[in-house]
CSV table of C-alpha atoms in Angstrom, one decimal:
chain,number,residue,atom,x,y,z
A,1,UNK,CA,23.2,-3.2,-3.4
A,2,UNK,CA,26.9,-3.0,-2.7
A,3,UNK,CA,28.1,-2.4,0.9
A,4,UNK,CA,28.9,1.3,0.1
A,5,UNK,CA,25.5,1.9,-1.5
A,6,UNK,CA,23.9,0.2,1.6
A,7,UNK,CA,25.8,2.5,3.9
A,8,UNK,CA,24.6,5.6,1.9
A,9,UNK,CA,20.9,4.4,1.9
A,10,UNK,CA,21.0,3.8,5.7
A,11,UNK,CA,22.5,7.2,6.4
A,12,UNK,CA,19.9,8.9,4.1
A,13,UNK,CA,17.1,7.1,6.1
A,14,UNK,CA,18.6,8.3,9.4
A,15,UNK,CA,20.5,5.2,10.5
A,16,UNK,CA,23.6,3.1,10.0
A,17,UNK,CA,24.2,-0.4,8.9
A,18,UNK,CA,23.3,-2.6,11.8
A,19,UNK,CA,25.7,-3.4,14.6
A,20,UNK,CA,24.9,-6.5,16.6
A,21,UNK,CA,25.8,-6.0,20.3
A,22,UNK,CA,24.5,-9.2,21.9
A,23,UNK,CA,22.8,-12.6,21.5
A,24,UNK,CA,19.3,-11.0,21.9
A,25,UNK,CA,19.9,-8.7,18.9
A,26,UNK,CA,21.4,-11.5,16.9
A,27,UNK,CA,18.4,-13.8,17.4
A,28,UNK,CA,16.1,-10.9,16.5
A,29,UNK,CA,17.9,-10.3,13.2
A,30,UNK,CA,18.1,-14.1,12.4
A,31,UNK,CA,14.4,-14.5,13.0
A,32,UNK,CA,13.5,-11.6,10.7
A,33,UNK,CA,16.2,-12.3,8.1
A,34,UNK,CA,14.8,-15.8,7.6
A,35,UNK,CA,11.6,-14.3,6.2
A,36,UNK,CA,13.6,-13.0,3.2
A,37,UNK,CA,15.7,-16.2,2.6
A,38,UNK,CA,13.8,-16.9,-0.7
A,39,UNK,CA,14.6,-13.4,-2.0
A,40,UNK,CA,18.2,-12.9,-1.1
A,41,UNK,CA,21.1,-14.9,0.3
A,42,UNK,CA,22.1,-12.3,2.8
A,43,UNK,CA,22.2,-8.8,4.2
A,44,UNK,CA,25.0,-6.4,4.8
A,45,UNK,CA,25.6,-5.5,8.4
A,46,UNK,CA,27.8,-2.7,9.7
A,47,UNK,CA,30.9,-4.6,10.4
A,48,UNK,CA,33.9,-4.2,8.0
A,49,UNK,CA,37.6,-4.9,7.8
A,50,UNK,CA,39.7,-1.7,7.6
A,51,UNK,CA,42.9,-1.4,5.6
A,52,UNK,CA,44.9,-2.7,8.5
A,53,UNK,CA,42.8,-5.9,8.6
A,54,UNK,CA,41.0,-4.9,11.8
A,55,UNK,CA,37.3,-5.6,12.1
A,56,UNK,CA,35.2,-2.6,13.2
A,57,UNK,CA,31.6,-1.7,13.4
A,58,UNK,CA,30.5,1.3,11.3
A,59,UNK,CA,28.9,3.0,14.3
A,60,UNK,CA,32.1,2.6,16.3
A,61,UNK,CA,30.5,0.3,18.9
A,62,UNK,CA,32.6,-2.3,20.6
A,63,UNK,CA,33.1,-5.7,18.8
A,64,UNK,CA,32.1,-7.8,21.9
A,65,UNK,CA,29.7,-10.2,20.1
A,66,UNK,CA,30.3,-12.2,16.9
A,67,UNK,CA,28.3,-14.9,15.1
A,68,UNK,CA,30.8,-16.1,12.5
A,69,UNK,CA,30.0,-18.9,10.1
A,70,UNK,CA,32.4,-21.9,10.1
A,71,UNK,CA,35.8,-20.9,8.7
A,72,UNK,CA,35.0,-17.1,9.0
A,73,UNK,CA,36.4,-14.5,9.0
A,74,UNK,CA,38.2,-15.7,6.0
A,75,UNK,CA,41.7,-14.4,5.2
A,76,UNK,CA,40.6,-13.3,1.7
A,77,UNK,CA,42.4,-10.0,1.1
A,78,UNK,CA,39.7,-8.7,-1.2
A,79,UNK,CA,36.9,-9.4,1.2
A,80,UNK,CA,36.4,-6.4,3.6
A,81,UNK,CA,32.6,-6.4,4.3
A,82,UNK,CA,30.3,-8.7,6.3
A,83,UNK,CA,27.0,-10.2,5.4
A,84,UNK,CA,24.5,-11.9,7.7
A,85,UNK,CA,23.2,-15.0,6.0
A,86,UNK,CA,19.4,-14.9,5.4
A,87,UNK,CA,19.1,-18.7,5.8
A,88,UNK,CA,21.4,-19.3,8.9
A,89,UNK,CA,22.0,-15.9,10.5
A,90,UNK,CA,25.8,-16.5,10.5
A,91,UNK,CA,28.3,-13.9,9.3
A,92,UNK,CA,30.7,-14.1,6.4
A,93,UNK,CA,33.3,-11.8,5.0
A,94,UNK,CA,32.6,-11.0,1.3
A,95,UNK,CA,33.9,-8.5,-1.3
A,96,UNK,CA,32.1,-5.2,-0.7
A,97,UNK,CA,30.9,-5.0,-4.3
A,98,UNK,CA,28.6,-8.1,-3.8
A,99,UNK,CA,24.9,-7.4,-4.3
A,100,UNK,CA,23.0,-8.0,-1.1
A,101,UNK,CA,20.1,-6.6,0.9
A,102,UNK,CA,21.0,-4.6,4.0
A,103,UNK,CA,19.9,-4.0,7.6
A,104,UNK,CA,19.8,-0.5,9.0
A,105,UNK,CA,19.7,0.3,12.7
A,106,UNK,CA,18.1,3.5,13.7
A,107,UNK,CA,18.3,5.0,17.2
A,108,UNK,CA,15.0,5.2,19.0
A,109,UNK,CA,14.2,6.7,22.4
A,110,UNK,CA,14.5,3.5,24.4
A,111,UNK,CA,15.7,0.9,22.0
A,112,UNK,CA,16.9,0.4,18.5
A,113,UNK,CA,14.8,0.0,15.5
A,114,UNK,CA,16.0,-2.4,12.8
A,115,UNK,CA,14.9,-2.0,9.3
A,116,UNK,CA,15.4,-4.7,6.7
A,117,UNK,CA,15.9,-3.5,3.1
A,118,UNK,CA,15.9,-5.7,0.1
A,119,UNK,CA,17.2,-3.9,-3.0
A,120,UNK,CA,18.1,-6.3,-5.8
A,121,UNK,CA,17.7,-3.7,-8.6
A,122,UNK,CA,16.6,-0.3,-7.2
A,123,UNK,CA,16.0,1.3,-10.6
A,124,UNK,CA,13.8,-1.6,-11.7
A,125,UNK,CA,11.8,-1.5,-8.5
A,126,UNK,CA,11.4,2.3,-8.7
A,127,UNK,CA,10.2,2.1,-12.3
A,128,UNK,CA,7.8,-0.8,-11.4
A,129,UNK,CA,6.5,1.3,-8.5
A,130,UNK,CA,5.7,4.2,-10.8
A,131,UNK,CA,4.0,1.9,-13.3
A,132,UNK,CA,1.9,0.3,-10.5
A,133,UNK,CA,0.9,3.8,-9.3
A,134,UNK,CA,-0.3,4.8,-12.7
A,135,UNK,CA,-2.3,1.6,-13.1
A,136,UNK,CA,-3.9,2.1,-9.7
A,137,UNK,CA,-4.7,5.8,-10.6
A,138,UNK,CA,-6.3,4.8,-13.9
A,139,UNK,CA,-8.4,2.1,-12.2
A,140,UNK,CA,-9.6,4.5,-9.6
A,141,UNK,CA,-10.6,7.0,-12.3
A,142,UNK,CA,-12.5,4.3,-14.3
A,143,UNK,CA,-14.4,3.3,-11.2
A,144,UNK,CA,-15.3,6.9,-10.3
A,145,UNK,CA,-16.4,7.5,-13.9
A,146,UNK,CA,-18.5,4.4,-13.9
A,147,UNK,CA,-20.2,5.3,-10.6
A,148,UNK,CA,-20.8,8.8,-11.9
A,149,UNK,CA,-22.5,7.5,-15.0
A,150,UNK,CA,-24.6,5.1,-12.9
A,151,UNK,CA,-25.8,7.8,-10.6
A,152,UNK,CA,-26.6,10.1,-13.6
A,153,UNK,CA,-28.7,7.5,-15.4
A,154,UNK,CA,-30.5,6.4,-12.2
A,155,UNK,CA,-31.3,10.0,-11.4
A,156,UNK,CA,-32.4,10.7,-15.0
A,157,UNK,CA,-34.6,7.7,-15.1
A,158,UNK,CA,-36.1,8.5,-11.8
A,159,UNK,CA,-37.0,12.0,-12.8
A,160,UNK,CA,-38.2,10.8,-16.2
A,161,UNK,CA,-40.5,8.2,-14.7
A,162,UNK,CA,-41.8,10.6,-12.0
A,163,UNK,CA,-42.7,13.2,-14.6
A,164,UNK,CA,-44.6,10.6,-16.7
A,165,UNK,CA,-46.5,9.5,-13.6
A,166,UNK,CA,-47.5,13.0,-12.8
A,167,UNK,CA,-48.7,13.7,-16.3
A,168,UNK,CA,-50.6,10.4,-16.3
A,169,UNK,CA,-52.3,11.2,-13.0
A,170,UNK,CA,-53.2,14.7,-14.2
A,171,UNK,CA,-54.8,13.4,-17.4
A,172,UNK,CA,-56.7,10.7,-15.4
A,173,UNK,CA,-58.0,13.4,-13.0
A,174,UNK,CA,-59.0,15.6,-15.9
A,175,UNK,CA,-60.9,12.7,-17.6
A,176,UNK,CA,-62.6,11.8,-14.3
A,177,UNK,CA,-63.6,15.4,-13.7
A,178,UNK,CA,-65.0,15.6,-17.2
A,179,UNK,CA,-66.9,12.4,-16.7
A,180,UNK,CA,-68.4,13.7,-13.5
A,181,UNK,CA,-69.3,17.0,-15.1
A,182,UNK,CA,-70.9,15.2,-18.0
A,183,UNK,CA,-72.8,12.9,-15.6
A,184,UNK,CA,-73.9,15.9,-13.6
A,185,UNK,CA,-75.1,17.7,-16.7
A,186,UNK,CA,-77.0,14.6,-17.8
A,187,UNK,CA,-78.6,14.3,-14.4
A,188,UNK,CA,-79.5,18.0,-14.4
A,189,UNK,CA,-81.2,17.6,-17.8
A,190,UNK,CA,-83.2,14.6,-16.6
A,191,UNK,CA,-84.2,16.4,-13.4
A,192,UNK,CA,-85.2,19.4,-15.4
A,193,UNK,CA,-87.4,17.3,-17.7
A,194,UNK,CA,-89.0,15.6,-14.7
A,195,UNK,CA,-89.6,18.9,-13.1
A,196,UNK,CA,-91.1,20.2,-16.3
A,197,UNK,CA,-93.4,17.1,-16.6
A,198,UNK,CA,-94.5,17.4,-13.1
A,199,UNK,CA,-95.5,21.1,-13.5
A,200,UNK,CA,-97.6,20.5,-16.5
């Protein structure tokens, strides 16, 4: 993003482009900026050159600490904005239309919170984010649908096999009862014949 776009983004997120007040803050930013060195060459910070050529912080803090790269600030009349190098942490004056990441500084109760932003192409990133969201949503729906079908078929097969078992047990009991009844009837007939023979 350009320096002006970065200022707008920081303000919308409740902060301002970062001012660096001392060596401690500078080291903190250098340590974290180095993590993004493969993605961007630098980050906009809140120092800029006004129309009179004077360097100022966007948040109006005093310009007591500087960490200029060798040969900086340059005398280039078109360069009014300052970047922090992602690789070295040194500052350079650049044209404000250059495309860089940016660092916002947000006030916190006891200290300041620095937020690193890397926007190379915000519209592309936003479209990509929406596409990723839809892909994720579709995958979740497919998984839920698969789990639902699995539960349905397991439940259906369990009920189906349970009903078959109950029918099988009932028919076996019925056959066993018939067999016992038939056996009892046969025994009764034999007993009756024996009783008849014994009376004769």
